[in-house]
Amino acid sequence: MALASTTTLALSILFLLPFLSSATVEEEFHEELLLKPLPDRKVLAHFHFQTEAPVAEDSFARHHHLFPKSISQLVKKFHIKAMELSFTQGRWNYERWGGLDPISSQNAKPPGVELWAVFDVPQHQVDAFWKNLTHSLSGLFCASINFLESSSSYSAPKWASQSALGSLRYGTLPREAVCTENLTPWLKLLPCRDKAGLSALMDRPSIYRSFYHSQRLHLKASMAPADGLDSGIILEQTLTVVQQPNIQKTDLSFSNEFKIQPSWSLSSIFGRKVNGRCVLAKSSNVYLQVERDLVAQLEKLQKKTATYADNDTGIDVLRGDLGFEVSITPDRVHRELEKSSSILYEYSIKEYNDTEQFDLGLTWKYPVVWSCPLAPLYASRFLIGSGNERGSIAISLKSTELTKGFIVANNVEEKCKLQVNVLQIVPWYIKVYYHTLQLLVDGKPQAATDFIERMSVSPSEDKVSTGVMELVLRFPCEIKSAILNIEFDKGFLHIDEYPPDANQGFDIPSAIISFPDFHAGLQFSDDSISKSPMMSKLQEKSPVLSYTEVLLVPLTTPDFSMPYNVITITCTVFALYFGSLLNVLRRRVGEEERLLKANKAPFLQQVINKLSSRFRGGLSESTQPKQPSSSFITPKLIIKIILVAGLAVVWQFYLK
Ligand SMILES: *[C@@H]1O[C@H](CO)[C@@H](O)[C@H](O)[C@H]1NC(C)=O
Ligand SMILES: *[C@@H]1O[C@H](CO)[C@@H](O)[C@H](O)[C@H]1NC(C)=O
Ligand SMILES: *[C@@H]1O[C@H](CO)[C@@H](O)[C@H](O)[C@H]1NC(C)=O
C-alpha cells in the first residue's frame, strides 16, 4: 500500500515536473510608459520594456518565445553578469529636469555611447572577454563600440561597484552620433518591435527632434540560483525622451509673469496614438507622474481659491479640481507615502484597439511654476587655461536647496558630513599631474587631505591605458561651493591616431559624481504598483548620480591641408607650364591663317579679328602681329619657358 502510494506520488511528480518547470520557465514581457510634465514647459516620456527569460543549463541553442536570442547568446558566450549600454544625444539638464529622482540617476546618461559590463570569469580573462563583447555589440547595434576594444579607451574603476571588483569594465565614446540605425536594432529586440503596443509611438522624427533622448539596454543575468535570485536573464530596455510640446495659442488673460504651460497629448508629442497593447505583453501600462513640488504648488493654488471644504484629504482633492485636466480618467491613482508627495495616475491600455485609440492628453488650466528636486550638489566641469600646451580641469560643486534640507534633517548630529564620490577618467593624451590636485572650499584654498577621505589614482600610460582618478570626499554640510582643480599637459599623437576632423578637438568623457548618502527612489505603498517592473525599478534605492559635461580639449594638430595645398600649387604650375608651351607650339599656324584671312577681309573684319586675337592671345602676340612666322623662337620666349620650367623644378624639389 505504502509502496503503491509512493509510486503514484513519484509518477505524479514525474508528470507534474514538466508542467511545473514550464510554469516557472515562462518568459515574460512588460511594456510601460511614464509621462511627466517638466517645469521648463517640456514633457518627459520614459519607455520601459522588460523581458525576462529563465536560463537552463542546456539553453545555449534554445529557442526563446519572447526573449531575443541574440542577447541570450551574448550572455552565455561572454559570461556576462550585468551589462549596460546606452546611446544618448543631448545632455540631461540637471538644474531644470531634476537630479534627485530615479529617472535622472538611472537614465540620464552622458552623451554618446556608454558601456559597462561585469563578467563572471577569472580576472585575467576579463579583458579578452570585454574586447570580444565590444565587437559583438558593435555589430548588433550598428555603432562603433569596437573602438572601446583598445586598452587605451576603457578602464576598470575600483570603487564604482564593490561587488564586481576586478571584473567590471567601463568605457565611453562621447562623440558617437546616435541615430535611427542604432534605434532599429534596439527595437528589434522587442517581441512586437515597433508594430504594436507602446513602442508604436516611437516616431523617429519626433524622437530625434527632441531635446534629449537616451536609449538604454540593461542586462542582468544570474546563472546560479544560489545567488538568492532566480536563475535567469532580465533585459531592460528604456528610452527616455524630453520633448517640447507645440505651444498652442492660449488666451492671454494671465499676467505676463506666469505663462501657462503648453497642453499636450500623446498624438501632439509623437504624432501617433496607441492602437492597443502588444498582445505578447503581460502588462501594458501608461503612468502619468505629477511631481511632489507640482502637487504642493497646485494644492497651494487651491487653498488660495478656497473653494474646497476643510475635510478634503489626499486623493479626494486630486479627484476634484486640479490645476490641469487629463483627457482620460485614470484606472488608478497612487500617492506616495508622505503627505504632499508625488501622485501617479495609472492607465491600462488593454482595452484599446484600432477603432478606440489611446491618446492621453493634459490641459493646463492655471499657470503653475514649480521646480524639480535637485541633487545635493550641482556638479559642472570646465577647462582652465589657454594654448596648446597645458591647461587644467576644474570640477565645481555648488550647493542646492537640498543641502540645506539635509542639514535640517541631520541637525542632531554635531558634525554633519556630506559624502561625494568623484570618478574621473581621462584619455592618455591628456597627461594629468595628480599631485597638482587643488581644492577650493567656499572660495578659499584648503588642504585637499582635510576633505579627501580616500583616493585612488591609476595614471595613464602612453597609448596603453587611460588615467583613472577616484575620490571620496567628505564636506561639511554647510558647504556652499567647492572646486577641484587638476593640471594637465597635452600630449602628441601620431598622425594616424587623429580622428576625422581633428581640429574639432578631443573629448574628455564625463566625470561621474555620486552621493551615496542620498537615495533616489519613489516610495509607493501599493502592492499593485510593485508588480510593475518599471515602478519597482523606480522604487529601488539607488544612489544619486550625475554626469558632468563632456569637455572639448583642442590639441596640437598637424596642418592636414598642407599636402593638399602643395599638390594644388604644383598642379597649377604644371598647368601653366604645359599650357603656355602648347599655346606657343600651336599658335603659329593659327596666327598665320588668321592673318591671311585678315588681309583679305574688309576693314571691319580686320578690327574684329584684331580684337578677338587680343582677347584670346593676350598682349605679346597682338603687339607684333605683322611679323609672326620668322620670329617664332624669340629670346624672350625662351627665357619665359626656362623660367617656368625652373619654377616647376623648384616646386618639385620643394615637395620632395
Ligand atoms: C575572442 O575572439 C577571438 C577572435 O575571434 C578568439 O580567438 C578568442 O578566443 C575570443 N576570446 C574569448 C575570450 O572569447
Ligand atoms: C466634514 O465632514 C463631516 C462628515 O464627514 C461633516 O459632518 C462636516 O460638516 C464636514 N465639514 C465641512 C466643513 O464640510
Ligand atoms: C474596440 O473596442 C470597442 C470598445 O472597447 C469595441 O466596441 C469595438 O468593437 C472594438 N473594435 C474592434 C475592431 O475590436
mmCIF file with all atom_site columns, N, CA and C and ligand atoms in Angstrom, residues 351-356, ligand 3:
data_model
loop_
_atom_site.group_PDB
_atom_site.id
_atom_site.type_symbol
_atom_site.label_atom_id
_atom_site.label_alt_id
_atom_site.label_comp_id
_atom_site.label_asym_id
_atom_site.label_entity_id
_atom_site.label_seq_id
_atom_site.pdbx_PDB_ins_code
_atom_site.Cartn_x
_atom_site.Cartn_y
_atom_site.Cartn_z
_atom_site.occupancy
_atom_site.B_iso_or_equiv
_atom_site.pdbx_formal_charge
_atom_site.auth_seq_id
_atom_site.auth_comp_id
_atom_site.auth_asym_id
_atom_site.auth_atom_id
_atom_site.pdbx_PDB_model_num
ATOM   1  N N  . GLU A 1 351 ? -7.681  47.723 -23.091 1.00 0.00 ? 351 GLU A N  1
ATOM   2  C CA . GLU A 1 351 ? -8.987  47.746 -23.764 1.00 0.00 ? 351 GLU A CA 1
ATOM   3  C C  . GLU A 1 351 ? -8.987  48.521 -25.074 1.00 0.00 ? 351 GLU A C  1
ATOM   4  N N  . TYR A 1 352 ? -7.888  49.138 -25.390 1.00 0.00 ? 352 TYR A N  1
ATOM   5  C CA . TYR A 1 352 ? -7.901  49.998 -26.572 1.00 0.00 ? 352 TYR A CA 1
ATOM   6  C C  . TYR A 1 352 ? -7.583  49.205 -27.833 1.00 0.00 ? 352 TYR A C  1
ATOM   7  N N  . ASN A 1 353 ? -8.173  49.605 -28.919 1.00 0.00 ? 353 ASN A N  1
ATOM   8  C CA . ASN A 1 353 ? -7.918  48.939 -30.205 1.00 0.00 ? 353 ASN A CA 1
ATOM   9  C C  . ASN A 1 353 ? -7.890  49.964 -31.326 1.00 0.00 ? 353 ASN A C  1
ATOM   10 N N  . ASP A 1 354 ? -7.859  49.497 -32.546 1.00 0.00 ? 354 ASP A N  1
ATOM   11 C CA . ASP A 1 354 ? -7.715  50.397 -33.698 1.00 0.00 ? 354 ASP A CA 1
ATOM   12 C C  . ASP A 1 354 ? -8.830  51.435 -33.780 1.00 0.00 ? 354 ASP A C  1
ATOM   13 N N  . THR A 1 355 ? -10.025 51.017 -33.386 1.00 0.00 ? 355 THR A N  1
ATOM   14 C CA . THR A 1 355 ? -11.136 51.964 -33.503 1.00 0.00 ? 355 THR A CA 1
ATOM   15 C C  . THR A 1 355 ? -11.169 52.919 -32.322 1.00 0.00 ? 355 THR A C  1
ATOM   16 N N  . GLU A 1 356 ? -10.731 52.398 -31.152 1.00 0.00 ? 356 GLU A N  1
ATOM   17 C CA . GLU A 1 356 ? -10.721 53.270 -29.991 1.00 0.00 ? 356 GLU A CA 1
ATOM   18 C C  . GLU A 1 356 ? -9.279  53.404 -29.530 1.00 0.00 ? 356 GLU A C  1
HETATM 19 C C1 . LIG B 2 .   ? -12.771 48.218 -29.964 1.00 0.00 ? 3   LIG B C1 1
HETATM 20 O O1 . LIG B 2 .   ? -13.165 48.405 -28.629 1.00 0.00 ? 3   LIG B O1 1
HETATM 21 C C2 . LIG B 2 .   ? -14.510 48.864 -28.512 1.00 0.00 ? 3   LIG B C2 1
HETATM 22 C C3 . LIG B 2 .   ? -14.771 49.117 -27.040 1.00 0.00 ? 3   LIG B C3 1
HETATM 23 O O2 . LIG B 2 .   ? -13.827 48.550 -26.217 1.00 0.00 ? 3   LIG B O2 1
HETATM 24 C C4 . LIG B 2 .   ? -15.439 47.819 -29.096 1.00 0.00 ? 3   LIG B C4 1
HETATM 25 O O3 . LIG B 2 .   ? -16.758 48.276 -29.009 1.00 0.00 ? 3   LIG B O3 1
HETATM 26 C C5 . LIG B 2 .   ? -15.054 47.564 -30.543 1.00 0.00 ? 3   LIG B C5 1
HETATM 27 O O4 . LIG B 2 .   ? -15.853 46.521 -31.066 1.00 0.00 ? 3   LIG B O4 1
HETATM 28 C C6 . LIG B 2 .   ? -13.610 47.180 -30.654 1.00 0.00 ? 3   LIG B C6 1
HETATM 29 N N1 . LIG B 2 .   ? -13.247 47.095 -32.068 1.00 0.00 ? 3   LIG B N1 1
HETATM 30 C C7 . LIG B 2 .   ? -12.524 46.107 -32.573 1.00 0.00 ? 3   LIG B C7 1
HETATM 31 C C8 . LIG B 2 .   ? -12.224 46.188 -34.017 1.00 0.00 ? 3   LIG B C8 1
HETATM 32 O O5 . LIG B 2 .   ? -12.150 45.183 -31.881 1.00 0.00 ? 3   LIG B O5 1
#
